[in-house]
Coordinates of C-alpha atoms and ligand atoms in Angstrom, one line a residue:
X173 CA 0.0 0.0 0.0
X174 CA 1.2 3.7 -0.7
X175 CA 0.3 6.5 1.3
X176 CA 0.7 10.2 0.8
X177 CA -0.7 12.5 2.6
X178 CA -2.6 14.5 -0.6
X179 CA -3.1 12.9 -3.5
X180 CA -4.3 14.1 -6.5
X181 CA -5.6 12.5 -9.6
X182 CA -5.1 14.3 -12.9
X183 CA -2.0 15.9 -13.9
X184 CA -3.6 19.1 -16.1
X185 CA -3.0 22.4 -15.4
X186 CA -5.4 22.5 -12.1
X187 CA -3.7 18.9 -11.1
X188 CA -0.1 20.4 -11.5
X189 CA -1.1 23.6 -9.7
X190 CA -3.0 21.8 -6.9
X191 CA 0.8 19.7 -6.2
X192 CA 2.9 22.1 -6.5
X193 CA 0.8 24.6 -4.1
X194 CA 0.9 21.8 -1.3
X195 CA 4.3 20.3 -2.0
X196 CA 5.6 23.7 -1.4
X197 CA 4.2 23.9 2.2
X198 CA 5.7 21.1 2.8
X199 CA 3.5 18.2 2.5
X200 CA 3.8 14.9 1.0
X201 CA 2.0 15.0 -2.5
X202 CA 1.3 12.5 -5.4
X203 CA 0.3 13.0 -8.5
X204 CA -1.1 10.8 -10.7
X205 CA -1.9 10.9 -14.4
X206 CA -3.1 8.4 -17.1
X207 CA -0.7 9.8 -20.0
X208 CA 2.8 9.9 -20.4
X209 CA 3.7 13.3 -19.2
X210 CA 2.1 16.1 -16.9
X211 CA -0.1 18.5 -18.9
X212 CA -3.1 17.3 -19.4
X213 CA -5.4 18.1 -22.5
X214 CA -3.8 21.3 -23.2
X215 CA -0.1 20.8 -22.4
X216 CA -0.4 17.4 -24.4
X217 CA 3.4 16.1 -25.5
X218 CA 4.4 15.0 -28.8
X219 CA 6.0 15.4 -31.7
X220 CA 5.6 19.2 -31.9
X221 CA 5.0 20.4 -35.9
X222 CA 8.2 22.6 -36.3
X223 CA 5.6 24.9 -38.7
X224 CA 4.2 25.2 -35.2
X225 CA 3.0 29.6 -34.2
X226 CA 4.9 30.4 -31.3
X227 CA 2.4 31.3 -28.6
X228 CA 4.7 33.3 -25.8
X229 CA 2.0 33.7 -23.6
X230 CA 1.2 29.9 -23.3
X231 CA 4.5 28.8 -23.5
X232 CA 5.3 31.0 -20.2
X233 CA 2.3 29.9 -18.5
X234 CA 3.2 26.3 -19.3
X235 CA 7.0 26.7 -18.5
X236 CA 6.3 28.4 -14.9
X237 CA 3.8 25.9 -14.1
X238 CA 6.2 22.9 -15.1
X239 CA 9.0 24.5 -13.4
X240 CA 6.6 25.2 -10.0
X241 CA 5.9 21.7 -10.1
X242 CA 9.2 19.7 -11.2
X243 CA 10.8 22.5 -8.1
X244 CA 7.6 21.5 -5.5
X245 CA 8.8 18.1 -4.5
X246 CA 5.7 16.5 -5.5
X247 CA 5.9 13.1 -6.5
X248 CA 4.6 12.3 -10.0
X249 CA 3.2 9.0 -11.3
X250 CA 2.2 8.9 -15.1
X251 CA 0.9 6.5 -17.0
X252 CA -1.2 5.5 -13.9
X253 CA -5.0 5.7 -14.4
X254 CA -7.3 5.2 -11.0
X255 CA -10.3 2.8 -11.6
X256 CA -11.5 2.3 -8.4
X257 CA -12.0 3.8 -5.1
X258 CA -12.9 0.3 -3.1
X259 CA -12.8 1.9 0.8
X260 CA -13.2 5.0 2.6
X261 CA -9.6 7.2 1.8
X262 CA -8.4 4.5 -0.6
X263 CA -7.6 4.3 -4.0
X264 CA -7.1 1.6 -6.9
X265 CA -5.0 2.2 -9.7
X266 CA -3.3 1.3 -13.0
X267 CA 0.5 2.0 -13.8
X268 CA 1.2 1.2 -17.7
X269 CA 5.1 0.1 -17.0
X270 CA 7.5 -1.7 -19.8
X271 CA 6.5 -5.2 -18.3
X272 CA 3.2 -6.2 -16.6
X273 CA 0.6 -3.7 -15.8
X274 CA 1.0 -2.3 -11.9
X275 CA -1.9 -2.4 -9.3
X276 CA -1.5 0.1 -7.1
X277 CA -3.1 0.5 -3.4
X278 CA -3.2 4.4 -2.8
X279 CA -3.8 6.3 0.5
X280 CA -4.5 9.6 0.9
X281 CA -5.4 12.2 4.1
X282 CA -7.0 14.4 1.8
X283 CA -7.6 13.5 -2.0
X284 CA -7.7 16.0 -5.0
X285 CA -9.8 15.6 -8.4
X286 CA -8.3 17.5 -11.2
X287 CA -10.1 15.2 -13.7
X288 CA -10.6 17.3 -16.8
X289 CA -13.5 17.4 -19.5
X290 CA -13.7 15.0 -22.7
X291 CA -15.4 16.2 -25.5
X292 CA -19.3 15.5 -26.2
X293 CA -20.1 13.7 -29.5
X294 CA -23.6 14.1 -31.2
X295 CA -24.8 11.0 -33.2
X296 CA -25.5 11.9 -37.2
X297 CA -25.5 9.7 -40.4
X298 CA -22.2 8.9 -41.3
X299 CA -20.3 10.0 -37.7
X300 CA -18.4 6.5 -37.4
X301 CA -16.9 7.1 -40.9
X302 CA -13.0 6.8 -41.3
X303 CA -11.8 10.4 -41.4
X304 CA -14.2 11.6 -38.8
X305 CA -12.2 13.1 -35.7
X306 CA -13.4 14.6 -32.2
X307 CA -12.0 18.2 -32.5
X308 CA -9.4 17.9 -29.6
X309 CA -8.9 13.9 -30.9
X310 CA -7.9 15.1 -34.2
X311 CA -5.7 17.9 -32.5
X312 CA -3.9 15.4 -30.2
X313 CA -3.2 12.9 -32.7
X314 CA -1.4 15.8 -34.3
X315 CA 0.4 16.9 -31.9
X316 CA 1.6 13.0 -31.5
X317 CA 3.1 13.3 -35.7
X318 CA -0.2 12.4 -37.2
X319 CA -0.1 14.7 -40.5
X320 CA -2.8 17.2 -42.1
X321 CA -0.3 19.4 -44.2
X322 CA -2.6 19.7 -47.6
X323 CA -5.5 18.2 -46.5
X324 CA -9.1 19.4 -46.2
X325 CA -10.2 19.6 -42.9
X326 CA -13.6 20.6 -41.8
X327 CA -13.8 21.8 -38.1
X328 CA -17.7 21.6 -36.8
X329 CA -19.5 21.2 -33.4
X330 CA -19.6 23.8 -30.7
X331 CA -17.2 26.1 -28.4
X332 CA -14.5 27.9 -28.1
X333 CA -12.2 24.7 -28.6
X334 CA -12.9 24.5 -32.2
X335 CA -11.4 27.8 -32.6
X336 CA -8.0 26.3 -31.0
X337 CA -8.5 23.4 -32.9
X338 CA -8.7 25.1 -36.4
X339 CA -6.0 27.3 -35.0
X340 CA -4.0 24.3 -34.5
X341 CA -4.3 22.4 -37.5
X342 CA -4.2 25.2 -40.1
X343 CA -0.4 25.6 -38.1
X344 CA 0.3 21.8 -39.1
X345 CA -0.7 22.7 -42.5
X346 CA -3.7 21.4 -42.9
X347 CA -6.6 23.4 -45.2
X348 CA -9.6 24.3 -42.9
X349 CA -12.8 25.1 -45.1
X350 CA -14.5 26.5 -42.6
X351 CA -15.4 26.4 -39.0
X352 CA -18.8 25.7 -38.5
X353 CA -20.0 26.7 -34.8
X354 CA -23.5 25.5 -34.0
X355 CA -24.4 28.0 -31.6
X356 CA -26.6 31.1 -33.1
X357 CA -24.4 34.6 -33.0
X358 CA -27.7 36.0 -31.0
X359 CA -26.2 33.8 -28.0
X360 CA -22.5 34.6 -28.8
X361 CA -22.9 38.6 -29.5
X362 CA -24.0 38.9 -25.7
X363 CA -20.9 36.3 -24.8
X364 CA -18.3 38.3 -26.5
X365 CA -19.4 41.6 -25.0
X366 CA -19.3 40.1 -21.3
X367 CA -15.4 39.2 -21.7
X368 CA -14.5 43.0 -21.5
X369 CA -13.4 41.6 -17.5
X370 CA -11.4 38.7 -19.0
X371 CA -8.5 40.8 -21.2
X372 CA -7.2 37.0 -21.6
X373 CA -9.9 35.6 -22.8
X374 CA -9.8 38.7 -25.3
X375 CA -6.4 38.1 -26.4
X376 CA -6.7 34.1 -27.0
X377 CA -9.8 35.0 -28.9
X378 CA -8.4 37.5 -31.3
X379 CA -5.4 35.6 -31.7
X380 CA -7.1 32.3 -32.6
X381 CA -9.4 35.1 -35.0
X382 CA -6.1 36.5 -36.5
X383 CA -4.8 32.5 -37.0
X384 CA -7.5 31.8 -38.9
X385 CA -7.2 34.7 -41.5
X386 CA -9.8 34.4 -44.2
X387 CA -11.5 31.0 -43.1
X388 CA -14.9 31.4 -42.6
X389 CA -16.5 31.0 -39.1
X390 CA -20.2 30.3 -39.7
X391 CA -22.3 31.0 -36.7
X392 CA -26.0 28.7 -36.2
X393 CA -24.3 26.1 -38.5
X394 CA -24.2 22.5 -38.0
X395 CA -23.8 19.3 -39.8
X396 CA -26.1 16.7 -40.5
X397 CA -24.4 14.1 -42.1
X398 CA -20.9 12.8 -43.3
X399 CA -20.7 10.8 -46.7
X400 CA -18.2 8.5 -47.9
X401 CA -16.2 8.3 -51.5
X402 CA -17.4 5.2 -53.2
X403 CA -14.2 3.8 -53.7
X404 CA -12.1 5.0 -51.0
X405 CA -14.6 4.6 -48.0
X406 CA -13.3 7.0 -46.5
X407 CA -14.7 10.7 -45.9
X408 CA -15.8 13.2 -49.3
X409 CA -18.2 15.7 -48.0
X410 CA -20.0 17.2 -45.0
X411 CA -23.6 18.0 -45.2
X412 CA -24.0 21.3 -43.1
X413 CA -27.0 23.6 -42.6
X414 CA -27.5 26.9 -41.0
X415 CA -31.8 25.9 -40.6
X416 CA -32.3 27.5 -44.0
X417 CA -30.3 26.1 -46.7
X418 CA -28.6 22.8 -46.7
X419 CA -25.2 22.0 -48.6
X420 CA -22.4 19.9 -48.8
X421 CA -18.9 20.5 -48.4
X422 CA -15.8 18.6 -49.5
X423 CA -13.1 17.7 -47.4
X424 CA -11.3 14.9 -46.4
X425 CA -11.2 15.1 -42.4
X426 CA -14.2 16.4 -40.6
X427 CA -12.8 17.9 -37.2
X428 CA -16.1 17.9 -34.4
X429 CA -16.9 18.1 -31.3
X430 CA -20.3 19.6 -29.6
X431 CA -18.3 21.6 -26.4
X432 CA -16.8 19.7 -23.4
X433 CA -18.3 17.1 -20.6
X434 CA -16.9 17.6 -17.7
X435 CA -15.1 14.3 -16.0
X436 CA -17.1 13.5 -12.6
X437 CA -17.3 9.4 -12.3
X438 CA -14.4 9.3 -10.3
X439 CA -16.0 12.0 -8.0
X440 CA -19.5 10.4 -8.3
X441 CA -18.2 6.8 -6.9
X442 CA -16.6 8.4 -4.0
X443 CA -19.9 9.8 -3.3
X444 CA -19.0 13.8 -3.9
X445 CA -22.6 15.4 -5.0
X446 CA -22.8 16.9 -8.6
X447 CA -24.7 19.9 -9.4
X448 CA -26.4 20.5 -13.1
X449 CA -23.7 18.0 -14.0
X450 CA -20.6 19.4 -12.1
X451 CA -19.2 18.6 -9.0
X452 CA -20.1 20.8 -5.9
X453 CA -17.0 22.6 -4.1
X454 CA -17.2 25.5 -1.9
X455 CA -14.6 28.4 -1.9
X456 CA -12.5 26.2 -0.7
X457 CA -13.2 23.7 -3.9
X458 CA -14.0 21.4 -0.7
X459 CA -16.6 18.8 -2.4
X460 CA -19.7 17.7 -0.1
X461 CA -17.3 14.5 1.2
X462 CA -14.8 16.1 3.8
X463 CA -11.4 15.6 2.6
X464 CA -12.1 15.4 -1.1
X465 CA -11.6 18.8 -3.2
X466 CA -12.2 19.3 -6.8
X467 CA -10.5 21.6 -9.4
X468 CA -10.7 22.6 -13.1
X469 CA -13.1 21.5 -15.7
X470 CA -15.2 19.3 -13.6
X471 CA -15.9 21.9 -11.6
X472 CA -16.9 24.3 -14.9
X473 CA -15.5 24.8 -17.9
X474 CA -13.9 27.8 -17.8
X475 CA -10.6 27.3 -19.3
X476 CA -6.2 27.5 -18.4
X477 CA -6.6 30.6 -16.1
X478 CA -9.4 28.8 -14.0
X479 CA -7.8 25.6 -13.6
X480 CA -4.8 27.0 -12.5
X481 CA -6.1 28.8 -10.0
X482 CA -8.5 26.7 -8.3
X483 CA -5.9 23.9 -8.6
X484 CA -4.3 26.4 -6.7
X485 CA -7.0 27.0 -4.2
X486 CA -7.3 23.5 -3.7
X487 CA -3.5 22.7 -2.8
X488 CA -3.1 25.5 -0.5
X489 CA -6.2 25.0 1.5
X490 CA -5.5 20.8 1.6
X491 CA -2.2 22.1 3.1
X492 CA -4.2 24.4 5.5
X493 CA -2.9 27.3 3.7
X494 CA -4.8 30.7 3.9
X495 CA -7.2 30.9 -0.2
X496 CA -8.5 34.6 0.6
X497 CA -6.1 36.5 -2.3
X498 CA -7.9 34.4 -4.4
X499 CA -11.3 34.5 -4.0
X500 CA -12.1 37.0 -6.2
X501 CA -10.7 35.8 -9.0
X502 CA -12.6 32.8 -8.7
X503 CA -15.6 34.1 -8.0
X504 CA -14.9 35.8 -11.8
X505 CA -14.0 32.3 -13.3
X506 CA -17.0 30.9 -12.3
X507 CA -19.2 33.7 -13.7
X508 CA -17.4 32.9 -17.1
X509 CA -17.9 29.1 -16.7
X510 CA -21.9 30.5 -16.2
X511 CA -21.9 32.5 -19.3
X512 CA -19.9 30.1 -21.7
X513 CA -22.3 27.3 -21.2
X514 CA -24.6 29.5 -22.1
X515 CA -23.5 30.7 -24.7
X516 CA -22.8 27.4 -25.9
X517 CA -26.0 26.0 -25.2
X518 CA -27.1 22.6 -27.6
X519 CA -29.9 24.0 -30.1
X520 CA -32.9 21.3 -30.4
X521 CA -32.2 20.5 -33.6
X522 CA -29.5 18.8 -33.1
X523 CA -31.2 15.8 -31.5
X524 CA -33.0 15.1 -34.5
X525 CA -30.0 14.7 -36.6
X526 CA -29.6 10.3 -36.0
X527 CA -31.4 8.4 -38.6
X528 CA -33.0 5.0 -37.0
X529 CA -30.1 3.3 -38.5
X530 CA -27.6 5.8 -37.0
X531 CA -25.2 4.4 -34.5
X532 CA -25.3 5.9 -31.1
X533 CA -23.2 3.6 -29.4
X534 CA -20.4 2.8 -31.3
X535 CA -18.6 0.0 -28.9
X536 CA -21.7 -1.9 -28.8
X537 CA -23.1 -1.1 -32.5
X538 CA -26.3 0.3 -30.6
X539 CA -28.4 2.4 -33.1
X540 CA -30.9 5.0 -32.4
X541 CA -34.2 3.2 -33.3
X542 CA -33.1 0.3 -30.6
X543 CA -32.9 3.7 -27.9
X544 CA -35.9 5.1 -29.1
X545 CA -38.3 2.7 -27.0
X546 CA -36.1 2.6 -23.4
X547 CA -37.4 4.3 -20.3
X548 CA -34.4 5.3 -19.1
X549 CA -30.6 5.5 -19.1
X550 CA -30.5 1.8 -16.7
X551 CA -33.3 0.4 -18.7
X552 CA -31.3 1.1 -22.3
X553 CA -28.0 -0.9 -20.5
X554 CA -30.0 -3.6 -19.7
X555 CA -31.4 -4.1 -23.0
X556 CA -29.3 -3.1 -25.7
X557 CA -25.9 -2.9 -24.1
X558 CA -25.7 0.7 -24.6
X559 CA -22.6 2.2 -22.6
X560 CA -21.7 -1.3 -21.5
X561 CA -18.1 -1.4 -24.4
X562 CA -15.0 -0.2 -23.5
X563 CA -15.8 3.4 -23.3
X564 CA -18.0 2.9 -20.0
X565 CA -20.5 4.9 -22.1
X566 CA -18.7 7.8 -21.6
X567 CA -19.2 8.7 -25.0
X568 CA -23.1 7.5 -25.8
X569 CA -23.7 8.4 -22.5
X570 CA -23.7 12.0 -22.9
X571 CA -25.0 11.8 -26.5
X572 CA -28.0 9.8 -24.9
X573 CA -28.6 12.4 -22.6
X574 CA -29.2 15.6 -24.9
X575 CA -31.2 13.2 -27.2
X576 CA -33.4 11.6 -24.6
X577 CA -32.4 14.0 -21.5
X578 CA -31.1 10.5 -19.9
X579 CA -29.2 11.0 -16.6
X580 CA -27.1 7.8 -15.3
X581 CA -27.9 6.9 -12.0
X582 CA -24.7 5.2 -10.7
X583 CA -21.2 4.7 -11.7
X584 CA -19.7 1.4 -10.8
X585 CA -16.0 0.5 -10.6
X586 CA -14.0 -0.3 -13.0
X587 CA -13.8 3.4 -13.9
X588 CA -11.7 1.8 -17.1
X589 CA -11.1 -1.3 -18.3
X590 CA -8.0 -3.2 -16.6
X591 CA -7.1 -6.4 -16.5
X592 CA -8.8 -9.2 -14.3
X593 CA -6.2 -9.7 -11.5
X594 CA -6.6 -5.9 -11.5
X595 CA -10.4 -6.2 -10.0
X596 CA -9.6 -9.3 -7.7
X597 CA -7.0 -7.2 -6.2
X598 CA -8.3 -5.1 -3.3
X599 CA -9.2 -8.7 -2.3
X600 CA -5.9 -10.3 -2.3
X601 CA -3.4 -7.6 -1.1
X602 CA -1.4 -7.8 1.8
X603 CA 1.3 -5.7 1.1
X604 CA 3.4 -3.7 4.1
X605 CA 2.1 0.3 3.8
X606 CA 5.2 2.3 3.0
X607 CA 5.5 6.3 2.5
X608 CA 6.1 7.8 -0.8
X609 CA 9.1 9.6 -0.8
Ligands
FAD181 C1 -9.6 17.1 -26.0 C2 -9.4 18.5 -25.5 C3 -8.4 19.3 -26.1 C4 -8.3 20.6 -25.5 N1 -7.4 21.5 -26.2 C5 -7.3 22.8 -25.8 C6 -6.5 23.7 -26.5 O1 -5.8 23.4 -27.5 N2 -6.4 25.0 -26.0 C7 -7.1 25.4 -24.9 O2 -7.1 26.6 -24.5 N3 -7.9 24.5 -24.2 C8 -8.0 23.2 -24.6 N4 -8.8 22.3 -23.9 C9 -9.5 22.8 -22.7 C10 -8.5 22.7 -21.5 O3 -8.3 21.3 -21.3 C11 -9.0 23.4 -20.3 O4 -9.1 24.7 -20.6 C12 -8.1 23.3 -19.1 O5 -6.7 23.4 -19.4 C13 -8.4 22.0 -18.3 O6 -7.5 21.8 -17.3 P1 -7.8 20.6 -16.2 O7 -6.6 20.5 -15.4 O8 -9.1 20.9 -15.5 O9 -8.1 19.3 -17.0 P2 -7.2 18.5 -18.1 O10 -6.2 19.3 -18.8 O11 -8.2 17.7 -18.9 O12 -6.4 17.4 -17.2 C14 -7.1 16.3 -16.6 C15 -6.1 15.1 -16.5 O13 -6.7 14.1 -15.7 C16 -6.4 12.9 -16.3 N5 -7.3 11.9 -15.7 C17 -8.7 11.9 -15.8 N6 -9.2 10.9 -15.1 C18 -8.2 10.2 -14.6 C19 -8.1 9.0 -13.8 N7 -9.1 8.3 -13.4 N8 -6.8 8.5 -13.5 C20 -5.7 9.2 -13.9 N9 -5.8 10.3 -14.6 C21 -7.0 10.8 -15.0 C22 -6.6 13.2 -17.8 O14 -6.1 12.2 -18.6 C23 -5.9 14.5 -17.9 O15 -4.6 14.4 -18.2 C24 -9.0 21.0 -24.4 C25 -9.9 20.2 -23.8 C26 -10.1 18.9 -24.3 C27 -11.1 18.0 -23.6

């Protein structure tokens, strides 16, 4: 069995914030982290494009957190992914190592979750196509050498991440035809005008704007389907429509993504209580269970600056440090995670879009005619196997809930799947508890 006396899962900007806050005072700190490297979603490693814009800002936000965290003391586990949290203060994870898999017995005084978002998916004819990406997906398998130089790329969904995305890619070299934003510019005008008290949020927006250059960003537009090249298989055209007129579009990679979800199972098994989807915190980010704080995304989205900070928050108050400096400028971030859902809102339409024959779960082949007739989230599990594949439903599940307004009512362990010996071993372990160093 480890022990440390804070551990906190999810090595983004709020995770590495949260460490190196409470490492610095002095207390014993783990990090853990699914991928290879800190950094989360945004900070993702990889081959970098050397065509890449140099973004100065980000690059000394990311350097200065990195540097506060490799400096902190904290000790860092990557490639680790927690699946299960099988007794009060305890949990179960996964270390990816060059031979066998690693189960590891964790124990923590006080836990932090700095679990990120994932992007939503809508179900439409043609989704599963090759050549059809998630927005951030597509982004990160660039940033891991996957190339777009010359090729058509059509970025389409909803948020401000398809902006970075298009950003991105057209730096890799790729050709974006256009950015289509779902969201109606009747909901964004009154969006835009409320970031006069967020000069960041101003900058990243006109710089991702001056990236672009002359691609077109086409507000209350959305796609409907994705079609295939007879021969090839593979994605030809994108069917968009702004509720008027309908047309297609070539391209060869369709980049899309319908805003973020934030990631709350892990929260949700250890029994924290969610709000409109998000876990609770107070100022504090002190969730309802007594030692367990949340940061970041699953707390709102809200972007860098907020997950910084209230990772932050969360490391100086688990190491009983005084939060009051930055209370305000919380307060702020979570009137600007308010207004971008908003603003970002799902329009009806878009749960029309399946066909009956349209796939909504895609590990399990489940189409939309065999969810039409289910009661309920529990009752489509038990009879189609929807959400029950690899993915835990944590793709279908969200699409299931904007097209039937389906909430789950209970996540169960594994969070992920491991290997067998992996859930028989809380059972089995005897191990001697030994600090982390
Ligand atoms: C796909 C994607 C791409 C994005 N790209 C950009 C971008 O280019 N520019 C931008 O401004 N914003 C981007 N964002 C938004 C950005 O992630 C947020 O603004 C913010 O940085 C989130 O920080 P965070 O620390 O809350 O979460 P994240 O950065 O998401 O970090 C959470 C970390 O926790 C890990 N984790 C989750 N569950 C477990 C578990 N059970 N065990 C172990 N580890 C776990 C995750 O793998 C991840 O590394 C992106 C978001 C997504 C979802």
């Amino acid at each position: 069995m480890n022990l440390a006396e804070i551990i906190i899962v999810g090595a983004g900007p709020a995770g590495i914030a949260a460490a190196a806050a409470a490492a610095h005072h002095g207390r014993s700190v783990l990090l853990l982290d699914d991928n290879p490297t800190p950094g989360g979603q945004i900070w993702r490693s990889g081959a970098q494009s050397s065509r890449r814009r140099k973004d100065t800002r980000e690059d000394a936000i990311k350097a200065n957190a990195l540097h506060q965290l490799r400096s902190s003391g904290a000790t860092i586990l990557s490639g680790t992914r927690v699946f299960d949290a099988p007794a009060p203060s305890t949990l179960l994870a996964l270390r990816e190592t060059e031979a066998d898999p690693e189960i590891l017995n964790l124990k923590y005084d006080r836990l932090i979750l700095a679990t990120g978002a994932r992007e939503r998916f809508l179900p439409f004819p043609g989704w599963t196509l090759p050549g059809v990406f998630g927005a951030g997906g597509l982004q990160a398998l660039v940033k891991g050498g996957f190339p777009v130089h010359g090729k058509r790329v059509l970025v389409a969904g909803s948020g401000p991440l398809l902006l970075a995305v298009a950003a991105h890619l057209l730096d890799d070299g790729a050709h974006i035809t256009s950015v289509a934003e779902q969201a109606p510019i009747s909901q964004l005008i009154p969006f835009a005008a409320s970031l006069w008290s967020h000069p960041a949020k101003i900058r990243q927006a006109i710089s991702y704007r001056t990236a672009l250059g002359r691609t077109p960003y086409r507000t209350g537009c959305w796609p409907v389907a994705a079609f295939a090249g007879e021969t090839t298989g593979s994605l030809k055209s994108v069917r968009l429509t702004d509720g008027a007129k309908t047309w297609d579009e070539p391209c060869e990679l369709l980049a899309c993504g319908f805003h973020l979800v934030p990631n709350t199972e892990l929260a949700s098994l250890l029994g924290c209580k969610l709000h409109d989807g998000f876990v609770e915190v107070n100022e504090h980010q002190q969730t309802s269970v007594a030692n367990i704080y949340c940061a970041g995304e699953p707390t709102g989205i809200a972007g860098l600056e907020a997950a910084l900070l209230q990772g932050k928050i969360a490391g100086l108050a688990c190491a009983a440090q005084p939060t009051n400096s930055l209370q305000a400028r919380n307060s702020t971030a979570k009137k600007f995670a308010t207004r971008l859902q908003a603003a970002f809102r799902l329009r009806s339409e878009l749960r029309s879009l399946p066909t009956p024959q349209t796939i909504v779960c895609r590990c399990e082949d489940v189409t939309f005619q065999s969810l039409a007739s289910r009661h309920s989230w529990t009752d489509a599990k038990l009879q189609t196997r929807c959400g029950m594949g690899p993915c835990q439903g944590r793709i279908c599940g969200p699409a299931a809930q904007t097209l039937f307004g389906w909430t789950p009512t209970s996540v169960r362990p594994p969070l992920s799947p491991v290997p067998i010996s992996a859930l028989c071993f809380h059972n089995s372990q005897q191990n001697t508890p030994q600090e982390i160093a």
